[in-house]
PDB file of C-alpha atoms in Angstrom:
ATOM      1  CA  MET A   1       7.191 -94.584 -74.929  1.00 92.00           C
ATOM      2  CA  LEU A   2      10.116 -93.886 -72.567  1.00 96.00           C
ATOM      3  CA  THR A   3      11.308 -97.500 -72.597  1.00 97.00           C
ATOM      4  CA  PHE A   4      12.187 -97.156 -76.270  1.00 97.00           C
ATOM      5  CA  GLN A   5      13.791 -93.691 -76.063  1.00 96.00           C
ATOM      6  CA  PRO A   6      17.564 -93.639 -76.789  1.00 97.00           C
ATOM      7  CA  ILE A   7      20.039 -92.228 -74.150  1.00 97.00           C
ATOM      8  CA  LYS A   8      23.734 -91.263 -74.144  1.00 96.00           C
ATOM      9  CA  ILE A   9      25.851 -91.951 -71.113  1.00 92.00           C
ATOM     10  CA  SER A  10      29.314 -90.800 -71.454  1.00 89.00           C
ATOM     11  CA  ASN A  11      30.125 -91.405 -75.077  1.00 91.00           C
ATOM     12  CA  MET A  12      28.031 -94.576 -75.212  1.00 96.00           C
ATOM     13  CA  TYR A  13      24.741 -94.330 -77.191  1.00 96.00           C
ATOM     14  CA  LEU A  14      22.019 -96.795 -76.322  1.00 97.00           C
ATOM     15  CA  LYS A  15      18.967 -97.341 -78.643  1.00 97.00           C
ATOM     16  CA  ASN A  16      16.660 -97.898 -75.639  1.00 97.00           C
ATOM     17  CA  ARG A  17      16.595 -98.192 -71.841  1.00 98.00           C
ATOM     18  CA  ILE A  18      16.548-101.990 -71.450  1.00 98.00           C
ATOM     19  CA  VAL A  19      19.607-103.662 -70.063  1.00 98.00           C
ATOM     20  CA  MET A  20      20.368-107.390 -69.829  1.00 98.00           C
ATOM     21  CA  PRO A  21      22.263-107.623 -66.469  1.00 98.00           C
ATOM     22  CA  PRO A  22      25.109-110.040 -65.894  1.00 97.00           C
ATOM     23  CA  MET A  23      23.795-113.514 -64.944  1.00 96.00           C
ATOM     24  CA  CYS A  24      26.156-116.390 -64.250  1.00 94.00           C
ATOM     25  CA  MET A  25      25.436-119.254 -66.741  1.00 96.00           C
ATOM     26  CA  TYR A  26      28.156-121.601 -65.508  1.00 96.00           C
ATOM     27  CA  SER A  27      28.517-122.856 -69.129  1.00 96.00           C
ATOM     28  CA  SER A  28      32.210-122.643 -69.882  1.00 96.00           C
ATOM     29  CA  ASP A  29      34.786-125.083 -68.450  1.00 96.00           C
ATOM     30  CA  ASP A  30      38.016-125.063 -66.567  1.00 95.00           C
ATOM     31  CA  SER A  31      39.570-122.988 -69.428  1.00 96.00           C
ATOM     32  CA  GLY A  32      37.116-120.107 -69.020  1.00 97.00           C
ATOM     33  CA  PHE A  33      36.811-119.870 -72.850  1.00 98.00           C
ATOM     34  CA  VAL A  34      33.705-118.664 -74.704  1.00 97.00           C
ATOM     35  CA  ASN A  35      31.906-121.622 -76.498  1.00 97.00           C
ATOM     36  CA  GLU A  36      28.855-121.980 -78.719  1.00 96.00           C
ATOM     37  CA  PHE A  37      26.403-121.726 -75.718  1.00 97.00           C
ATOM     38  CA  HIS A  38      27.572-118.094 -75.100  1.00 97.00           C
ATOM     39  CA  LYS A  39      27.207-117.141 -78.653  1.00 95.00           C
ATOM     40  CA  VAL A  40      23.647-118.401 -78.938  1.00 96.00           C
ATOM     41  CA  HIS A  41      22.633-117.017 -75.442  1.00 97.00           C
ATOM     42  CA  TYR A  42      23.913-113.530 -75.917  1.00 97.00           C
ATOM     43  CA  ILE A  43      23.166-113.093 -79.672  1.00 97.00           C
ATOM     44  CA  SER A  44      19.517-114.116 -79.001  1.00 97.00           C
ATOM     45  CA  ARG A  45      19.083-111.146 -76.693  1.00 97.00           C
ATOM     46  CA  ALA A  46      20.890-108.787 -79.204  1.00 97.00           C
ATOM     47  CA  LEU A  47      18.412-109.919 -81.861  1.00 97.00           C
ATOM     48  CA  GLY A  48      15.635-109.368 -79.364  1.00 97.00           C
ATOM     49  CA  GLY A  49      16.388-105.657 -79.249  1.00 97.00           C
ATOM     50  CA  VAL A  50      18.176-105.262 -75.848  1.00 98.00           C
ATOM     51  CA  GLY A  51      19.997-101.841 -75.627  1.00 97.00           C
ATOM     52  CA  LEU A  52      22.857-102.854 -73.430  1.00 98.00           C
ATOM     53  CA  ILE A  53      23.980-106.415 -72.735  1.00 98.00           C
ATOM     54  CA  ILE A  54      26.255-106.887 -69.813  1.00 98.00           C
ATOM     55  CA  GLN A  55      28.158-110.147 -69.987  1.00 98.00           C
ATOM     56  CA  GLU A  56      28.158-112.475 -66.976  1.00 98.00           C
ATOM     57  CA  ALA A  57      30.719-112.253 -64.240  1.00 97.00           C
ATOM     58  CA  THR A  58      34.063-112.952 -65.923  1.00 98.00           C
ATOM     59  CA  SER A  59      36.920-113.725 -63.676  1.00 98.00           C
ATOM     60  CA  VAL A  60      40.103-111.711 -63.663  1.00 98.00           C
ATOM     61  CA  GLU A  61      41.918-114.550 -61.876  1.00 98.00           C
ATOM     62  CA  LYS A  62      41.521-118.244 -62.063  1.00 97.00           C
ATOM     63  CA  ARG A  63      41.205-118.356 -58.171  1.00 96.00           C
ATOM     64  CA  GLY A  64      38.541-115.562 -58.429  1.00 97.00           C
ATOM     65  CA  ARG A  65      36.065-117.879 -60.185  1.00 97.00           C
ATOM     66  CA  ILE A  66      32.591-118.386 -58.624  1.00 97.00           C
ATOM     67  CA  SER A  67      32.526-121.882 -60.203  1.00 97.00           C
ATOM     68  CA  GLY A  68      34.760-124.098 -62.263  1.00 96.00           C
ATOM     69  CA  ASN A  69      32.597-123.184 -65.322  1.00 97.00           C
ATOM     70  CA  ASP A  70      32.851-119.453 -65.252  1.00 98.00           C
ATOM     71  CA  LEU A  71      34.033-117.294 -68.267  1.00 98.00           C
ATOM     72  CA  GLY A  72      37.463-115.979 -67.734  1.00 98.00           C
ATOM     73  CA  ILE A  73      39.540-113.008 -68.755  1.00 98.00           C
ATOM     74  CA  TRP A  74      42.716-113.843 -66.835  1.00 98.00           C
ATOM     75  CA  GLU A  75      44.919-114.625 -69.880  1.00 98.00           C
ATOM     76  CA  ASP A  76      45.522-113.221 -73.354  1.00 98.00           C
ATOM     77  CA  ALA A  77      44.435-116.558 -75.070  1.00 98.00           C
ATOM     78  CA  GLN A  78      40.872-115.817 -73.904  1.00 98.00           C
ATOM     79  CA  ILE A  79      40.671-112.475 -75.808  1.00 98.00           C
ATOM     80  CA  GLU A  80      40.000-114.027 -79.295  1.00 98.00           C
ATOM     81  CA  GLY A  81      36.701-115.738 -78.227  1.00 97.00           C
ATOM     82  CA  LEU A  82      35.447-112.781 -76.331  1.00 98.00           C
ATOM     83  CA  LYS A  83      36.297-110.449 -79.360  1.00 98.00           C
ATOM     84  CA  GLU A  84      34.257-112.706 -81.673  1.00 97.00           C
ATOM     85  CA  LEU A  85      31.282-112.679 -79.306  1.00 97.00           C
ATOM     86  CA  VAL A  86      31.431-108.889 -78.938  1.00 97.00           C
ATOM     87  CA  SER A  87      31.645-108.438 -82.828  1.00 96.00           C
ATOM     88  CA  SER A  88      28.578-110.654 -83.329  1.00 95.00           C
ATOM     89  CA  LEU A  89      26.540-108.721 -80.824  1.00 95.00           C
ATOM     90  CA  LYS A  90      27.379-105.267 -82.265  1.00 95.00           C
ATOM     91  CA  LYS A  91      26.195-106.403 -85.728  1.00 94.00           C
ATOM     92  CA  HIS A  92      22.740-106.404 -84.127  1.00 94.00           C
ATOM     93  CA  ASP A  93      23.132-102.792 -82.818  1.00 92.00           C
ATOM     94  CA  SER A  94      23.426-103.735 -79.031  1.00 96.00           C
ATOM     95  CA  LYS A  95      26.014-102.310 -76.918  1.00 97.00           C
ATOM     96  CA  VAL A  96      28.142-104.756 -75.023  1.00 98.00           C
ATOM     97  CA  ALA A  97      29.775-104.570 -71.603  1.00 98.00           C
ATOM     98  CA  ILE A  98      31.680-107.119 -69.564  1.00 98.00           C
ATOM     99  CA  GLN A  99      31.503-107.566 -65.846  1.00 98.00           C
ATOM    100  CA  LEU A 100      35.060-107.980 -64.346  1.00 98.00           C
ATOM    101  CA  ALA A 101      34.789-110.093 -61.169  1.00 98.00           C
ATOM    102  CA  HIS A 102      36.607-111.812 -58.384  1.00 98.00           C
ATOM    103  CA  ALA A 103      34.701-114.185 -56.104  1.00 98.00           C
ATOM    104  CA  GLY A 104      37.078-113.928 -53.134  1.00 97.00           C
ATOM    105  CA  ARG A 105      35.847-116.143 -50.276  1.00 97.00           C
ATOM    106  CA  LYS A 106      32.792-117.153 -52.422  1.00 97.00           C
ATOM    107  CA  CYS A 107      34.917-119.061 -54.933  1.00 97.00           C
ATOM    108  CA  GLY A 108      33.435-122.540 -55.171  1.00 93.00           C
ATOM    109  CA  VAL A 109      36.398-124.206 -56.685  1.00 95.00           C
ATOM    110  CA  LYS A 110      37.956-125.905 -53.614  1.00 88.00           C
ATOM    111  CA  SER A 111      41.224-126.774 -55.280  1.00 93.00           C
ATOM    112  CA  GLU A 112      42.033-122.980 -55.550  1.00 96.00           C
ATOM    113  CA  ASP A 113      43.853-120.708 -53.193  1.00 96.00           C
ATOM    114  CA  ILE A 114      40.746-119.059 -51.640  1.00 97.00           C
ATOM    115  CA  ILE A 115      41.509-115.453 -50.567  1.00 98.00           C
ATOM    116  CA  SER A 116      39.570-112.551 -49.003  1.00 98.00           C
ATOM    117  CA  CYS A 117      40.383-109.445 -46.919  1.00 98.00           C
ATOM    118  CA  SER A 118      39.872-111.532 -43.745  1.00 98.00           C
ATOM    119  CA  SER A 119      40.050-115.244 -42.945  1.00 97.00           C
ATOM    120  CA  ILE A 120      36.358-115.916 -42.797  1.00 95.00           C
ATOM    121  CA  ASN A 121      34.352-118.521 -44.868  1.00 94.00           C
ATOM    122  CA  PHE A 122      31.004-117.616 -46.468  1.00 95.00           C
ATOM    123  CA  ASN A 123      29.330-120.785 -45.012  1.00 93.00           C
ATOM    124  CA  ASP A 124      30.125-124.376 -44.208  1.00 90.00           C
ATOM    125  CA  ASP A 125      30.074-125.298 -47.819  1.00 91.00           C
ATOM    126  CA  TYR A 126      32.992-122.984 -48.629  1.00 93.00           C
ATOM    127  CA  LYS A 127      36.633-123.157 -47.538  1.00 92.00           C
ATOM    128  CA  VAL A 128      37.901-120.709 -44.971  1.00 95.00           C
ATOM    129  CA  ALA A 129      39.564-117.947 -46.927  1.00 96.00           C
ATOM    130  CA  ARG A 130      43.194-117.023 -46.473  1.00 97.00           C
ATOM    131  CA  GLU A 131      43.587-113.386 -45.356  1.00 98.00           C
ATOM    132  CA  MET A 132      45.273-111.432 -48.231  1.00 98.00           C
ATOM    133  CA  THR A 133      48.627-109.928 -47.634  1.00 98.00           C
ATOM    134  CA  ILE A 134      49.453-106.477 -49.134  1.00 98.00           C
ATOM    135  CA  ASP A 135      51.235-108.274 -51.979  1.00 98.00           C
ATOM    136  CA  ASP A 136      47.954-110.366 -52.667  1.00 98.00           C
ATOM    137  CA  ILE A 137      46.035-107.092 -52.829  1.00 98.00           C
ATOM    138  CA  LYS A 138      48.429-105.536 -55.328  1.00 98.00           C
ATOM    139  CA  SER A 139      48.256-108.678 -57.401  1.00 98.00           C
ATOM    140  CA  VAL A 140      44.538-108.597 -57.518  1.00 98.00           C
ATOM    141  CA  VAL A 141      44.403-104.965 -58.393  1.00 98.00           C
ATOM    142  CA  GLU A 142      46.928-105.764 -61.190  1.00 98.00           C
ATOM    143  CA  SER A 143      44.689-108.555 -62.344  1.00 98.00           C
ATOM    144  CA  PHE A 144      41.729-106.121 -62.748  1.00 98.00           C
ATOM    145  CA  LYS A 145      43.934-103.721 -64.652  1.00 98.00           C
ATOM    146  CA  ALA A 146      45.186-106.442 -67.041  1.00 98.00           C
ATOM    147  CA  ALA A 147      41.577-107.724 -67.529  1.00 98.00           C
ATOM    148  CA  ALA A 148      40.442-104.212 -68.360  1.00 98.00           C
ATOM    149  CA  LEU A 149      43.133-103.978 -70.972  1.00 98.00           C
ATOM    150  CA  ARG A 150      42.032-107.383 -72.415  1.00 98.00           C
ATOM    151  CA  ALA A 151      38.399-106.114 -72.507  1.00 98.00           C
ATOM    152  CA  PHE A 152      39.560-103.071 -74.508  1.00 98.00           C
ATOM    153  CA  LYS A 153      41.345-105.335 -76.969  1.00 98.00           C
ATOM    154  CA  ALA A 154      38.158-107.405 -77.255  1.00 98.00           C
ATOM    155  CA  ASP A 155      36.406-104.124 -78.054  1.00 98.00           C
ATOM    156  CA  TYR A 156      33.792-103.965 -75.383  1.00 98.00           C
ATOM    157  CA  ASP A 157      31.782-100.735 -75.160  1.00 98.00           C
ATOM    158  CA  ALA A 158      31.916-100.595 -71.395  1.00 98.00           C
ATOM    159  CA  ILE A 159      33.195-102.504 -68.363  1.00 98.00           C
ATOM    160  CA  GLU A 160      31.436-103.240 -65.107  1.00 98.00           C
ATOM    161  CA  ILE A 161      33.461-103.741 -61.915  1.00 98.00           C
ATOM    162  CA  HIS A 162      31.620-106.235 -59.701  1.00 98.00           C
ATOM    163  CA  ALA A 163      31.503-104.825 -56.182  1.00 98.00           C
ATOM    164  CA  ALA A 164      28.220-106.486 -55.250  1.00 98.00           C
ATOM    165  CA  HIS A 165      26.687-109.789 -54.013  1.00 98.00           C
ATOM    166  CA  GLY A 166      29.276-110.778 -51.406  1.00 97.00           C
ATOM    167  CA  TYR A 167      32.216-111.138 -53.844  1.00 98.00           C
ATOM    168  CA  LEU A 168      35.739-109.957 -53.151  1.00 98.00           C
ATOM    169  CA  ILE A 169      35.397-106.124 -53.579  1.00 98.00           C
ATOM    170  CA  HIS A 170      32.120-106.205 -51.518  1.00 98.00           C
ATOM    171  CA  GLN A 171      34.050-108.218 -48.793  1.00 98.00           C
ATOM    172  CA  PHE A 172      36.459-105.359 -48.435  1.00 98.00           C
ATOM    173  CA  LEU A 173      33.659-102.740 -48.339  1.00 98.00           C
ATOM    174  CA  SER A 174      31.535-104.237 -45.568  1.00 98.00           C
ATOM    175  CA  PRO A 175      32.496-104.141 -41.901  1.00 97.00           C
ATOM    176  CA  ILE A 176      30.773-107.645 -41.574  1.00 97.00           C
ATOM    177  CA  THR A 177      33.501-109.279 -43.611  1.00 98.00           C
ATOM    178  CA  ASN A 178      36.509-106.811 -43.391  1.00 98.00           C
ATOM    179  CA  HIS A 179      38.292-107.243 -39.937  1.00 98.00           C
ATOM    180  CA  ARG A 180      41.602-105.922 -41.113  1.00 98.00           C
ATOM    181  CA  ASP A 181      43.610-103.397 -38.936  1.00 97.00           C
ATOM    182  CA  ASP A 182      45.853-101.997 -41.731  1.00 97.00           C
ATOM    183  CA  GLU A 183      45.270 -99.350 -44.429  1.00 98.00           C
ATOM    184  CA  TYR A 184      42.598-101.570 -46.052  1.00 98.00           C
ATOM    185  CA  GLY A 185      40.362-102.110 -42.976  1.00 98.00           C
ATOM    186  CA  GLY A 186      38.843-100.190 -40.237  1.00 97.00           C
ATOM    187  CA  SER A 187      37.465 -96.792 -41.287  1.00 98.00           C
ATOM    188  CA  LEU A 188      35.265 -96.386 -44.324  1.00 98.00           C
ATOM    189  CA  VAL A 189      38.064 -94.633 -46.234  1.00 98.00           C
ATOM    190  CA  ASN A 190      40.224 -97.598 -45.610  1.00 98.00           C
ATOM    191  CA  ARG A 191      37.593-100.181 -46.526  1.00 98.00           C
ATOM    192  CA  VAL A 192      37.073 -98.351 -49.863  1.00 98.00           C
ATOM    193  CA  ARG A 193      40.753 -98.192 -50.649  1.00 98.00           C
ATOM    194  CA  PHE A 194      40.779-101.625 -52.535  1.00 98.00           C
ATOM    195  CA  LEU A 195      37.958-100.491 -54.821  1.00 98.00           C
ATOM    196  CA  ARG A 196      39.687 -97.107 -55.358  1.00 98.00           C
ATOM    197  CA  ASP A 197      42.956 -98.864 -56.123  1.00 98.00           C
ATOM    198  CA  ILE A 198      41.286-101.043 -58.715  1.00 98.00           C
ATOM    199  CA  LEU A 199      39.350 -98.237 -60.502  1.00 98.00           C
ATOM    200  CA  THR A 200      42.466 -96.030 -60.456  1.00 98.00           C
ATOM    201  CA  GLN A 201      44.549 -98.772 -62.156  1.00 98.00           C
ATOM    202  CA  VAL A 202      41.739 -99.637 -64.617  1.00 98.00           C
ATOM    203  CA  HIS A 203      41.730 -95.931 -65.782  1.00 98.00           C
ATOM    204  CA  GLU A 204      45.270 -96.323 -66.865  1.00 98.00           C
ATOM    205  CA  VAL A 205      44.268 -98.788 -69.543  1.00 98.00           C
ATOM    206  CA  TRP A 206      40.607 -98.112 -70.233  1.00 98.00           C
ATOM    207  CA  PRO A 207      39.674 -95.213 -72.602  1.00 96.00           C
ATOM    208  CA  ASN A 208      37.990 -92.198 -71.028  1.00 94.00           C
ATOM    209  CA  ASP A 209      35.332 -92.215 -73.657  1.00 94.00           C
ATOM    210  CA  ARG A 210      34.010 -95.743 -72.681  1.00 97.00           C
ATOM    211  CA  PRO A 211      32.051 -95.990 -69.541  1.00 98.00           C
ATOM    212  CA  ILE A 212      32.842 -97.797 -66.351  1.00 98.00           C
ATOM    213  CA  ILE A 213      29.796 -99.275 -64.524  1.00 98.00           C
ATOM    214  CA  LEU A 214      29.987-100.077 -60.909  1.00 98.00           C
ATOM    215  CA  ARG A 215      27.733-102.954 -59.622  1.00 98.00           C
ATOM    216  CA  ILE A 216      27.011-102.445 -55.893  1.00 98.00           C
ATOM    217  CA  SER A 217      24.874-104.044 -53.171  1.00 98.00           C
ATOM    218  CA  ALA A 218      23.071-101.136 -51.474  1.00 98.00           C
ATOM    219  CA  SER A 219      22.205-103.193 -48.396  1.00 98.00           C
ATOM    220  CA  ASP A 220      23.658-106.233 -46.465  1.00 98.00           C
ATOM    221  CA  TYR A 221      20.278-106.662 -44.831  1.00 97.00           C
ATOM    222  CA  VAL A 222      21.941-107.399 -41.448  1.00 97.00           C
ATOM    223  CA  LYS A 223      22.788-105.290 -38.461  1.00 95.00           C
ATOM    224  CA  ASP A 224      26.144-103.424 -38.622  1.00 95.00           C
ATOM    225  CA  GLY A 225      26.439-104.143 -42.386  1.00 97.00           C
ATOM    226  CA  ILE A 226      26.212-101.724 -45.276  1.00 98.00           C
ATOM    227  CA  ASP A 227      22.893 -99.941 -45.614  1.00 98.00           C
ATOM    228  CA  VAL A 228      22.022 -97.451 -48.407  1.00 98.00           C
ATOM    229  CA  TYR A 229      23.339 -94.514 -46.574  1.00 98.00           C
ATOM    230  CA  MET A 230      26.722 -96.079 -46.026  1.00 98.00           C
ATOM    231  CA  MET A 231      26.697 -97.054 -49.696  1.00 98.00           C
ATOM    232  CA  ARG A 232      26.001 -93.440 -50.544  1.00 98.00           C
ATOM    233  CA  ASP A 233      29.114 -92.439 -48.634  1.00 98.00           C
ATOM    234  CA  ILE A 234      31.077 -95.208 -50.324  1.00 98.00           C
ATOM    235  CA  VAL A 235      29.954 -94.155 -53.835  1.00 98.00           C
ATOM    236  CA  ASN A 236      30.611 -90.469 -53.129  1.00 98.00           C
ATOM    237  CA  GLN A 237      34.280 -91.433 -52.403  1.00 97.00           C
ATOM    238  CA  ILE A 238      34.841 -92.859 -55.793  1.00 98.00           C
ATOM    239  CA  LYS A 239      32.244 -91.352 -58.160  1.00 97.00           C
ATOM    240  CA  ASP A 240      34.882 -89.498 -60.041  1.00 97.00           C
ATOM    241  CA  LEU A 241      36.145 -92.841 -61.237  1.00 98.00           C
ATOM    242  CA  ILE A 242      32.853 -94.273 -62.573  1.00 98.00           C
ATOM    243  CA  ASP A 243      30.097 -93.331 -65.037  1.00 98.00           C
ATOM    244  CA  ILE A 244      27.129 -95.488 -64.102  1.00 98.00           C
ATOM    245  CA  LEU A 245      25.881 -97.204 -60.928  1.00 98.00           C
ATOM    246  CA  HIS A 246      24.186-100.457 -61.177  1.00 98.00           C
ATOM    247  CA  VAL A 247      22.191-100.899 -58.013  1.00 98.00           C
ATOM    248  CA  SER A 248      21.485-104.404 -56.508  1.00 98.00           C
ATOM    249  CA  SER A 249      21.525-105.581 -52.893  1.00 98.00           C
ATOM    250  CA  GLY A 250      22.440-108.542 -50.627  1.00 97.00           C
ATOM    251  CA  GLY A 251      24.722-111.530 -51.145  1.00 96.00           C
ATOM    252  CA  LEU A 252      27.234-110.818 -48.470  1.00 97.00           C
ATOM    253  CA  VAL A 253      25.817-113.170 -45.832  1.00 96.00           C
ATOM    254  CA  LEU A 254      22.684-115.225 -45.645  1.00 93.00           C
ATOM    255  CA  ALA A 255      19.938-112.775 -44.593  1.00 94.00           C
ATOM    256  CA  PRO A 256      16.207-112.457 -44.937  1.00 92.00           C
ATOM    257  CA  ILE A 257      15.138-110.222 -47.798  1.00 94.00           C
ATOM    258  CA  ASN A 258      11.603-109.069 -48.407  1.00 94.00           C
ATOM    259  CA  LEU A 259      11.263-109.817 -52.037  1.00 95.00           C
ATOM    260  CA  PHE A 260       8.555-107.971 -54.287  1.00 96.00           C
ATOM    261  CA  PRO A 261       8.457-106.547 -57.792  1.00 95.00           C
ATOM    262  CA  GLY A 262      11.096-103.778 -58.047  1.00 95.00           C
ATOM    263  CA  TYR A 263      12.105-104.296 -54.460  1.00 97.00           C
ATOM    264  CA  GLN A 264      15.614-102.647 -55.233  1.00 97.00           C
ATOM    265  CA  VAL A 265      14.232 -99.611 -57.135  1.00 98.00           C
ATOM    266  CA  LYS A 266      14.219 -97.492 -54.086  1.00 98.00           C
ATOM    267  CA  PHE A 267      17.918 -97.881 -53.592  1.00 98.00           C
ATOM    268  CA  ALA A 268      18.675 -96.885 -57.256  1.00 98.00           C
ATOM    269  CA  GLU A 269      16.402 -93.853 -56.871  1.00 98.00           C
ATOM    270  CA  TYR A 270      18.000 -92.810 -53.603  1.00 98.00           C
ATOM    271  CA  LEU A 271      21.639 -93.198 -54.878  1.00 98.00           C
ATOM    272  CA  LYS A 272      20.815 -91.395 -58.183  1.00 98.00           C
ATOM    273  CA  GLU A 273      19.696 -88.421 -56.122  1.00 98.00           C
ATOM    274  CA  GLU A 274      22.413 -88.419 -53.603  1.00 98.00           C
ATOM    275  CA  THR A 275      25.471 -89.140 -56.003  1.00 98.00           C
ATOM    276  CA  GLY A 276      24.356 -87.500 -59.182  1.00 97.00           C
ATOM    277  CA  LEU A 277      25.272 -90.533 -61.153  1.00 98.00           C
ATOM    278  CA  PRO A 278      23.072 -92.313 -63.838  1.00 98.00           C
ATOM    279  CA  THR A 279      21.683 -95.510 -62.314  1.00 98.00           C
ATOM    280  CA  ILE A 280      20.448 -98.971 -63.503  1.00 98.00           C
ATOM    281  CA  ALA A 281      17.645-100.292 -61.531  1.00 98.00           C
ATOM    282  CA  VAL A 282      17.157-104.117 -61.228  1.00 98.00           C
ATOM    283  CA  GLY A 283      15.226-106.639 -59.244  1.00 96.00           C
ATOM    284  CA  LEU A 284      12.209-108.598 -60.183  1.00 96.00           C
ATOM    285  CA  ILE A 285      11.120-106.185 -62.905  1.00 97.00           C
ATOM    286  CA  THR A 286       9.083-107.963 -65.503  1.00 96.00           C
ATOM    287  CA  ASN A 287       6.607-105.680 -67.307  1.00 95.00           C
ATOM    288  CA  ILE A 288       6.676-102.585 -69.310  1.00 97.00           C
ATOM    289  CA  GLU A 289       4.471-100.716 -66.889  1.00 97.00           C
ATOM    290  CA  GLN A 290       7.079-101.095 -64.250  1.00 97.00           C
ATOM    291  CA  VAL A 291       9.785 -99.839 -66.686  1.00 98.00           C
ATOM    292  CA  GLU A 292       7.777 -96.873 -67.804  1.00 98.00           C
ATOM    293  CA  GLU A 293       7.092 -95.807 -64.103  1.00 98.00           C
ATOM    294  CA  ILE A 294      10.721 -96.094 -63.145  1.00 98.00           C
ATOM    295  CA  ILE A 295      12.030 -94.057 -66.030  1.00 98.00           C
ATOM    296  CA  GLY A 296       9.087 -91.698 -66.086  1.00 97.00           C
ATOM    297  CA  ASN A 297       9.455 -90.810 -62.454  1.00 98.00           C
ATOM    298  CA  ASN A 298      13.256 -90.367 -62.922  1.00 97.00           C
ATOM    299  CA  ARG A 299      13.986 -93.194 -60.397  1.00 98.00           C
ATOM    300  CA  ALA A 300      16.728 -94.624 -62.725  1.00 98.00           C
ATOM    301  CA  ASP A 301      18.020 -94.013 -66.168  1.00 98.00           C
ATOM    302  CA  LEU A 302      18.160 -97.632 -67.351  1.00 98.00           C
ATOM    303  CA  VAL A 303      16.191-100.711 -66.247  1.00 98.00           C
ATOM    304  CA  ALA A 304      17.719-104.267 -66.157  1.00 98.00           C
ATOM    305  CA  LEU A 305      15.554-107.274 -66.766  1.00 98.00           C
ATOM    306  CA  GLY A 306      17.381-110.500 -65.576  1.00 96.00           C
ATOM    307  CA  ARG A 307      15.103-113.563 -65.253  1.00 95.00           C
ATOM    308  CA  GLU A 308      12.603-111.981 -67.576  1.00 97.00           C
ATOM    309  CA  LEU A 309      15.155-111.832 -70.430  1.00 97.00           C
ATOM    310  CA  LEU A 310      16.059-115.489 -69.821  1.00 97.00           C
ATOM    311  CA  ARG A 311      12.455-116.425 -70.209  1.00 96.00           C
ATOM    312  CA  ASN A 312      11.754-114.063 -73.058  1.00 97.00           C
ATOM    313  CA  PRO A 313      14.707-112.965 -75.208  1.00 97.00           C
ATOM    314  CA  ASN A 314      12.277-110.968 -77.393  1.00 97.00           C
ATOM    315  CA  TRP A 315      10.874-108.858 -74.560  1.00 97.00           C
ATOM    316  CA  VAL A 316      11.823-105.600 -76.274  1.00 97.00           C
ATOM    317  CA  LEU A 317      10.482-106.500 -79.682  1.00 97.00           C
ATOM    318  CA  ASN A 318       7.263-108.085 -78.398  1.00 96.00           C
ATOM    319  CA  HIS A 319       6.370-104.903 -76.396  1.00 97.00           C
ATOM    320  CA  ALA A 320       7.350-102.588 -79.198  1.00 96.00           C
ATOM    321  CA  ASN A 321       5.048-104.441 -81.430  1.00 95.00           C
ATOM    322  CA  SER A 322       2.200-104.316 -78.804  1.00 94.00           C
ATOM    323  CA  TYR A 323       2.546-100.611 -78.548  1.00 94.00           C
ATOM    324  CA  GLY A 324       3.074 -99.852 -82.263  1.00 94.00           C
ATOM    325  CA  VAL A 325       6.560 -98.744 -81.805  1.00 93.00           C
ATOM    326  CA  LYS A 326       8.675 -99.393 -85.052  1.00 89.00           C
ATOM    327  CA  ILE A 327      12.116-100.856 -84.490  1.00 86.00           C
TER     328      ILE A 327
END
């Protein structure tokens, strides 16, 4: 079966096509350190046979957290716990990536200095963000670079840059949230500049033989926001700096989304065709028939099961057993 066929992307070999996508568990504390929960949580999925595990959004700055209980990679003291976690997962033959993230205006820790490309809050439950200066932008770019170096020291197989779901990089990309009139706002080239700066700096410390994944939202689902065609143009500007495209949608503003099984797969399929990049499809995918259809029709290269892997850590093993596939 296609689900259980191995694949090599860049120099990363995956034993099957199933990905555990990053899902915020909010189970650390103000320190951002790994604890026993994370070990049990992730090792369970590695034992269950997942090919690639992408660790939840891990903040590159303390002010970039989504919540006060996010994992962090903003200081060297956090490396040891992350390295122990990675080592444990690799013992069970899963590859491991880390999602490097900054929440920007969606930081829910109200005591922090909330920043964004423009001074706009997400909704009334969030503080109004302070518009970032050029020095702020340079500082955050440097934080992503430092986090990537820490991720290398912790021995992750890949890193994922979080540019989706309304967090800081997405805020720069979308004309809905980016109202700047300097070199980081206005034209599409300018709105992509922050992401390009981050990727360029990350490449200075991240080995060329380990993939960089980019998580994107292919649609804002609102008028004048990003749609899949604009996202195609965004990705084509920076595709020389990434190896895999992880295709999601939404999250920038509150918007109606027509949800159904595989509702985002069409975005992954289109962007795979238009950019030439390998893609990860995600979004209410639960059964092996969906996975087989997506891979068999070349709509994506990998398939991420989020909620389904929370419910069933042994999804891969159970289906392999059902179809007589030996693992």
